[in-house]
mmCIF file of C-alpha atoms in Angstrom:
data_model
loop_
_atom_site.group_PDB
_atom_site.id
_atom_site.type_symbol
_atom_site.label_atom_id
_atom_site.label_comp_id
_atom_site.label_asym_id
_atom_site.label_seq_id
_atom_site.Cartn_x
_atom_site.Cartn_y
_atom_site.Cartn_z
ATOM 1 C CA UNK O 1 20.224 -5.653 8.901
ATOM 2 C CA UNK O 2 19.162 -5.682 5.028
ATOM 3 C CA UNK O 3 18.601 -8.895 2.808
ATOM 4 C CA UNK O 4 19.387 -7.973 -1.161
ATOM 5 C CA UNK O 5 18.898 -9.741 -4.255
ATOM 6 C CA UNK O 6 21.451 -9.424 -7.205
ATOM 7 C CA UNK O 7 20.411 -10.187 -10.684
ATOM 8 C CA UNK O 8 23.295 -10.068 -13.262
ATOM 9 C CA UNK O 9 24.336 -12.501 -15.940
ATOM 10 C CA UNK O 10 27.898 -12.107 -15.387
ATOM 11 C CA UNK O 11 29.232 -14.362 -12.870
ATOM 12 C CA UNK O 12 32.184 -12.042 -11.880
ATOM 13 C CA UNK O 13 29.944 -8.860 -11.018
ATOM 14 C CA UNK O 14 27.708 -10.876 -9.091
ATOM 15 C CA UNK O 15 30.343 -11.700 -6.869
ATOM 16 C CA UNK O 16 32.096 -8.508 -6.741
ATOM 17 C CA UNK O 17 28.930 -6.541 -5.820
ATOM 18 C CA UNK O 18 28.088 -9.243 -3.344
ATOM 19 C CA UNK O 19 31.644 -8.914 -1.799
ATOM 20 C CA UNK O 20 30.861 -5.520 -1.455
ATOM 21 C CA UNK O 21 27.415 -5.900 0.255
ATOM 22 C CA UNK O 22 28.881 -8.578 2.694
ATOM 23 C CA UNK O 23 31.686 -5.466 3.482
ATOM 24 C CA UNK O 24 29.424 -2.915 4.121
ATOM 25 C CA UNK O 25 28.123 -4.562 7.360
ATOM 26 C CA UNK O 26 24.406 -3.416 6.593
ATOM 27 C CA UNK O 27 23.571 -6.375 4.646
ATOM 28 C CA UNK O 28 23.296 -9.547 6.319
ATOM 29 C CA UNK O 29 21.910 -11.877 3.570
ATOM 30 C CA UNK O 30 22.348 -11.747 0.056
ATOM 31 C CA UNK O 31 21.316 -13.991 -2.850
ATOM 32 C CA UNK O 32 22.261 -14.158 -6.499
ATOM 33 C CA UNK O 33 20.732 -15.127 -9.609
ATOM 34 C CA UNK O 34 21.705 -14.890 -13.167
ATOM 35 C CA UNK O 35 18.732 -14.193 -15.045
ATOM 36 C CA UNK O 36 15.122 -12.507 -14.491
ATOM 37 C CA UNK O 37 13.479 -16.002 -14.698
ATOM 38 C CA UNK O 38 15.663 -17.329 -12.090
ATOM 39 C CA UNK O 39 15.222 -14.476 -9.942
ATOM 40 C CA UNK O 40 11.409 -14.584 -9.782
ATOM 41 C CA UNK O 41 11.533 -18.423 -9.012
ATOM 42 C CA UNK O 42 13.894 -17.987 -6.359
ATOM 43 C CA UNK O 43 11.618 -15.176 -4.831
ATOM 44 C CA UNK O 44 8.582 -16.678 -5.023
ATOM 45 C CA UNK O 45 9.771 -19.530 -2.893
ATOM 46 C CA UNK O 46 11.545 -17.300 -0.005
ATOM 47 C CA UNK O 47 10.196 -17.398 3.556
ATOM 48 C CA UNK O 48 12.095 -14.232 4.246
ATOM 49 C CA UNK O 49 11.609 -10.508 2.412
ATOM 50 C CA UNK O 50 14.005 -8.901 0.073
ATOM 51 C CA UNK O 51 14.759 -5.244 1.023
ATOM 52 C CA UNK O 52 16.767 -4.180 -1.786
ATOM 53 C CA UNK O 53 17.153 -5.523 -5.626
ATOM 54 C CA UNK O 54 20.212 -4.536 -7.496
ATOM 55 C CA UNK O 55 19.620 -5.243 -11.012
ATOM 56 C CA UNK O 56 22.194 -5.254 -14.022
ATOM 57 C CA UNK O 57 21.840 -2.439 -16.895
ATOM 58 C CA UNK O 58 22.811 -4.653 -19.159
ATOM 59 C CA UNK O 59 19.824 -6.758 -19.629
ATOM 60 C CA UNK O 60 18.179 -3.604 -21.212
ATOM 61 C CA UNK O 61 15.588 -1.110 -20.608
ATOM 62 C CA UNK O 62 12.347 -2.963 -21.439
ATOM 63 C CA UNK O 63 13.105 -6.134 -19.952
ATOM 64 C CA UNK O 64 14.126 -4.521 -16.862
ATOM 65 C CA UNK O 65 11.039 -2.648 -16.581
ATOM 66 C CA UNK O 66 8.940 -5.655 -17.269
ATOM 67 C CA UNK O 67 10.954 -7.468 -14.279
ATOM 68 C CA UNK O 68 10.481 -4.570 -12.061
ATOM 69 C CA UNK O 69 6.496 -4.850 -12.676
ATOM 70 C CA UNK O 70 6.639 -8.831 -12.022
ATOM 71 C CA UNK O 71 8.779 -8.736 -9.076
ATOM 72 C CA UNK O 72 6.805 -6.174 -7.055
ATOM 73 C CA UNK O 73 3.786 -8.477 -7.465
ATOM 74 C CA UNK O 74 5.505 -11.051 -5.385
ATOM 75 C CA UNK O 75 5.032 -10.995 -1.762
ATOM 76 C CA UNK O 76 8.358 -11.121 -0.403
ATOM 77 C CA UNK O 77 9.635 -7.947 -2.912
ATOM 78 C CA UNK O 78 6.328 -6.002 -2.693
ATOM 79 C CA UNK O 79 8.546 -3.684 -0.088
ATOM 80 C CA UNK O 80 11.631 -3.842 -1.835
ATOM 81 C CA UNK O 81 13.878 -0.997 -3.175
ATOM 82 C CA UNK O 82 15.047 -1.411 -6.929
ATOM 83 C CA UNK O 83 18.797 -0.294 -7.498
ATOM 84 C CA UNK O 84 19.945 -0.530 -11.083
ATOM 85 C CA UNK O 85 23.574 -1.197 -11.428
ATOM 86 C CA UNK O 86 25.764 0.118 -14.435
ATOM 87 C CA UNK O 87 29.150 -1.095 -15.412
ATOM 88 C CA UNK O 88 31.760 1.993 -15.013
ATOM 89 C CA UNK O 89 32.449 2.286 -18.579
ATOM 90 C CA UNK O 90 28.740 2.216 -19.772
ATOM 91 C CA UNK O 91 26.769 5.084 -21.240
ATOM 92 C CA UNK O 92 24.204 4.912 -18.587
ATOM 93 C CA UNK O 93 22.036 8.274 -18.728
ATOM 94 C CA UNK O 94 19.060 7.309 -21.125
ATOM 95 C CA UNK O 95 18.905 3.922 -19.798
ATOM 96 C CA UNK O 96 18.869 5.433 -16.151
ATOM 97 C CA UNK O 97 16.165 7.827 -16.812
ATOM 98 C CA UNK O 98 13.914 5.060 -18.233
ATOM 99 C CA UNK O 99 14.626 2.718 -15.536
ATOM 100 C CA UNK O 100 13.749 5.328 -12.685
ATOM 101 C CA UNK O 101 10.452 6.138 -14.407
ATOM 102 C CA UNK O 102 9.671 2.419 -14.716
ATOM 103 C CA UNK O 103 10.272 1.743 -11.121
ATOM 104 C CA UNK O 104 13.911 1.767 -10.231
ATOM 105 C CA UNK O 105 14.541 3.666 -6.984
ATOM 106 C CA UNK O 106 18.373 4.653 -7.456
ATOM 107 C CA UNK O 107 21.811 3.422 -9.256
ATOM 108 C CA UNK O 108 25.246 1.994 -8.573
ATOM 109 C CA UNK O 109 28.029 2.555 -10.834
ATOM 110 C CA UNK O 110 31.079 0.028 -11.067
ATOM 111 C CA UNK O 111 33.750 0.018 -9.305
ATOM 112 C CA UNK O 112 31.272 -0.572 -6.396
ATOM 113 C CA UNK O 113 32.280 0.985 -2.699
ATOM 114 C CA UNK O 114 31.306 0.133 0.600
ATOM 115 C CA UNK O 115 30.029 3.764 1.041
ATOM 116 C CA UNK O 116 28.234 3.331 -2.115
ATOM 117 C CA UNK O 117 26.381 -0.163 -1.317
ATOM 118 C CA UNK O 118 25.767 1.574 2.120
ATOM 119 C CA UNK O 119 23.369 4.177 1.110
ATOM 120 C CA UNK O 120 21.809 1.933 -0.438
ATOM 121 C CA UNK O 121 20.205 1.222 2.556
ATOM 122 C CA UNK O 122 19.054 4.858 3.027
ATOM 123 C CA UNK O 123 17.257 4.175 -0.241
ATOM 124 C CA UNK O 124 15.587 1.104 1.051
ATOM 125 C CA UNK O 125 14.482 2.941 4.249
ATOM 126 C CA UNK O 126 12.904 5.629 2.168
ATOM 127 C CA UNK O 127 10.985 3.031 -0.150
ATOM 128 C CA UNK O 128 9.672 1.352 2.751
ATOM 129 C CA UNK O 129 8.405 4.321 4.536
ATOM 130 C CA UNK O 130 6.601 5.229 1.293
ATOM 131 C CA UNK O 131 5.430 1.670 0.820
ATOM 132 C CA UNK O 132 3.966 2.120 4.792
ATOM 133 C CA UNK O 133 2.460 5.093 3.923
ATOM 134 C CA UNK O 134 0.564 4.160 0.800
ATOM 135 C CA UNK O 135 -0.720 1.158 3.183
ATOM 136 C CA UNK O 136 -1.917 3.531 5.701
ATOM 137 C CA UNK O 137 -3.500 5.809 3.249
ATOM 138 C CA UNK O 138 -5.266 2.839 1.933
ATOM 139 C CA UNK O 139 -6.518 1.546 5.538
ATOM 140 C CA UNK O 140 -7.621 4.936 6.257
ATOM 141 C CA UNK O 141 -9.740 5.239 2.826
ATOM 142 C CA UNK O 142 -11.554 2.149 3.808
ATOM 143 C CA UNK O 143 -12.335 2.779 7.271
ATOM 144 C CA UNK O 144 -13.423 6.608 6.527
ATOM 145 C CA UNK O 145 -15.861 5.138 3.759
ATOM 146 C CA UNK O 146 -16.989 2.810 6.239
ATOM 147 C CA UNK O 147 -17.474 5.572 8.881
ATOM 148 C CA UNK O 148 -19.339 7.741 6.447
ATOM 149 C CA UNK O 149 -21.680 5.204 4.851
ATOM 150 C CA UNK O 150 -22.536 4.071 8.393
ATOM 151 C CA UNK O 151 -23.382 7.962 9.354
ATOM 152 C CA UNK O 152 -25.495 8.546 6.130
ATOM 153 C CA UNK O 153 -27.507 5.056 6.526
ATOM 154 C CA UNK O 154 -27.909 5.942 10.371
ATOM 155 C CA UNK O 155 -29.127 9.527 9.366
ATOM 156 C CA UNK O 156 -31.842 8.122 6.487
ATOM 157 C CA UNK O 157 -33.167 5.711 9.343
ATOM 158 C CA UNK O 158 -33.554 8.767 11.651
ATOM 159 C CA UNK O 159 -35.242 10.636 8.789
ATOM 160 C CA UNK O 160 -37.455 7.840 8.095
ATOM 161 C CA UNK O 161 -38.614 7.578 11.999
ATOM 162 C CA UNK O 162 -36.369 4.302 12.462
ATOM 163 C CA UNK O 163 -34.667 3.331 15.307
ATOM 164 C CA UNK O 164 -30.699 3.137 13.972
ATOM 165 C CA UNK O 165 -29.489 -0.500 14.186
ATOM 166 C CA UNK O 166 -26.101 -1.178 15.913
ATOM 167 C CA UNK O 167 -22.914 -0.164 14.517
ATOM 168 C CA UNK O 168 -22.371 -2.633 11.470
ATOM 169 C CA UNK O 169 -19.774 -5.329 11.791
ATOM 170 C CA UNK O 170 -18.004 -3.792 8.798
ATOM 171 C CA UNK O 171 -17.125 -0.624 10.443
ATOM 172 C CA UNK O 172 -15.826 -2.358 13.425
ATOM 173 C CA UNK O 173 -13.568 -4.892 11.471
ATOM 174 C CA UNK O 174 -12.516 -1.512 9.262
ATOM 175 C CA UNK O 175 -11.408 0.178 12.310
ATOM 176 C CA UNK O 176 -9.497 -2.635 13.569
ATOM 177 C CA UNK O 177 -8.001 -3.168 10.611
ATOM 178 C CA UNK O 178 -6.747 0.737 10.345
ATOM 179 C CA UNK O 179 -5.596 0.591 13.835
ATOM 180 C CA UNK O 180 -3.404 -2.440 13.190
ATOM 181 C CA UNK O 181 -1.870 -0.344 10.466
ATOM 182 C CA UNK O 182 -1.929 3.318 11.948
ATOM 183 C CA UNK O 183 -0.533 2.323 15.755
ATOM 184 C CA UNK O 184 -0.581 5.502 17.320
ATOM 185 C CA UNK O 185 -0.228 7.447 13.904
ATOM 186 C CA UNK O 186 -3.755 9.585 13.191
ATOM 187 C CA UNK O 187 -2.509 12.134 10.931
ATOM 188 C CA UNK O 188 -3.007 10.157 7.700
ATOM 189 C CA UNK O 189 -6.727 9.247 9.093
ATOM 190 C CA UNK O 190 -7.497 13.001 9.827
ATOM 191 C CA UNK O 191 -6.222 14.192 6.390
ATOM 192 C CA UNK O 192 -8.268 11.376 4.553
ATOM 193 C CA UNK O 193 -11.323 12.245 6.689
ATOM 194 C CA UNK O 194 -11.039 15.904 5.522
ATOM 195 C CA UNK O 195 -10.532 14.767 1.575
ATOM 196 C CA UNK O 196 -13.206 12.366 1.520
ATOM 197 C CA UNK O 197 -15.745 14.527 3.378
ATOM 198 C CA UNK O 198 -15.188 17.802 1.304
ATOM 199 C CA UNK O 199 -15.653 15.440 -1.661
ATOM 200 C CA UNK O 200 -18.788 13.576 -0.533
ATOM 201 C CA UNK O 201 -22.230 14.399 -1.878
ATOM 202 C CA UNK O 202 -24.578 15.585 0.586
ATOM 203 C CA UNK O 203 -27.379 13.065 1.603
ATOM 204 C CA UNK O 204 -30.408 13.234 -0.524
ATOM 205 C CA UNK O 205 -33.936 13.215 1.382
ATOM 206 C CA UNK O 206 -35.566 10.349 1.845
ATOM 207 C CA UNK O 207 -38.831 9.140 -0.253
ATOM 208 C CA UNK O 208 -40.022 6.951 2.673
ATOM 209 C CA UNK O 209 -42.792 7.613 5.081
ATOM 210 C CA UNK O 210 -42.142 9.497 8.302
ATOM 211 C CA UNK O 211 -43.400 6.173 9.966
ATOM 212 C CA UNK O 212 -42.377 2.710 9.833
ATOM 213 C CA UNK O 213 -42.987 -0.983 11.955
ATOM 214 C CA UNK O 214 -44.189 0.079 15.442
ATOM 215 C CA UNK O 215 -43.911 3.836 15.195
ATOM 216 C CA UNK O 216 -46.649 3.738 12.046
ATOM 217 C CA UNK O 217 -49.151 1.823 14.584
ATOM 218 C CA UNK O 218 -48.612 4.092 17.187
ATOM 219 C CA UNK O 219 -49.177 6.852 14.653
ATOM 220 C CA UNK O 220 -52.440 5.200 13.628
ATOM 221 C CA UNK O 221 -53.754 5.031 17.006
ATOM 222 C CA UNK O 222 -53.019 8.543 18.157
ATOM 223 C CA UNK O 223 -54.836 9.626 14.482
ATOM 224 C CA UNK O 224 -58.001 7.422 15.320
ATOM 225 C CA UNK O 225 -58.098 8.944 18.913
ATOM 226 C CA UNK O 226 -57.937 12.644 17.470
ATOM 227 C CA UNK O 227 -60.957 11.665 15.326
ATOM 228 C CA UNK O 228 -62.989 9.897 18.032
ATOM 229 C CA UNK O 229 -62.582 13.495 19.912
ATOM 230 C CA UNK O 230 -63.821 15.266 17.098
#
């Protein structure tokens, strides 16, 4: 079941769409607002997430676009699908094009049907998958970069005659975060590894001496023995 937000300045249109959503058996929670300001205040105070936001086209292109951007910053609506709602007698082609570019995921045209509002559930699912893919890609990037940095650091330590330290805490934490997001899915991780490694510059030779710390002392002792033998 989905949660919806309807933003429309006309009470009658809000009620008609709300009835259609309830009649679809897809939406179990519907919240309404008469303005963008009211909608932002309501969503900011919500303890539950909004799955689909229905926005009336009567607010205009620029206002709707700004609203999309503002609402996507609110935690409760970050994963929401945005549906633009048109009156049946409106000329909507240009408005629809502008708003789809700005962030809308679909549209509805009055009069609303149960089938029409039910189809928005498929749009919501698609948007959630897309957002999940973005989160997984970001998590993959973090762990892969940490992994590559760790490999480079340990390689530099070995090249300098040092004993590599334990695996860094940052890498272990990044790995845990990735597993929490990815679960059993590893395909995005492998794709990220391939992409990041192909773009990574080769490790530069270290300018450090070949011996450090205890290894340096051992080298001096061996050198002294060779000199005595000569």
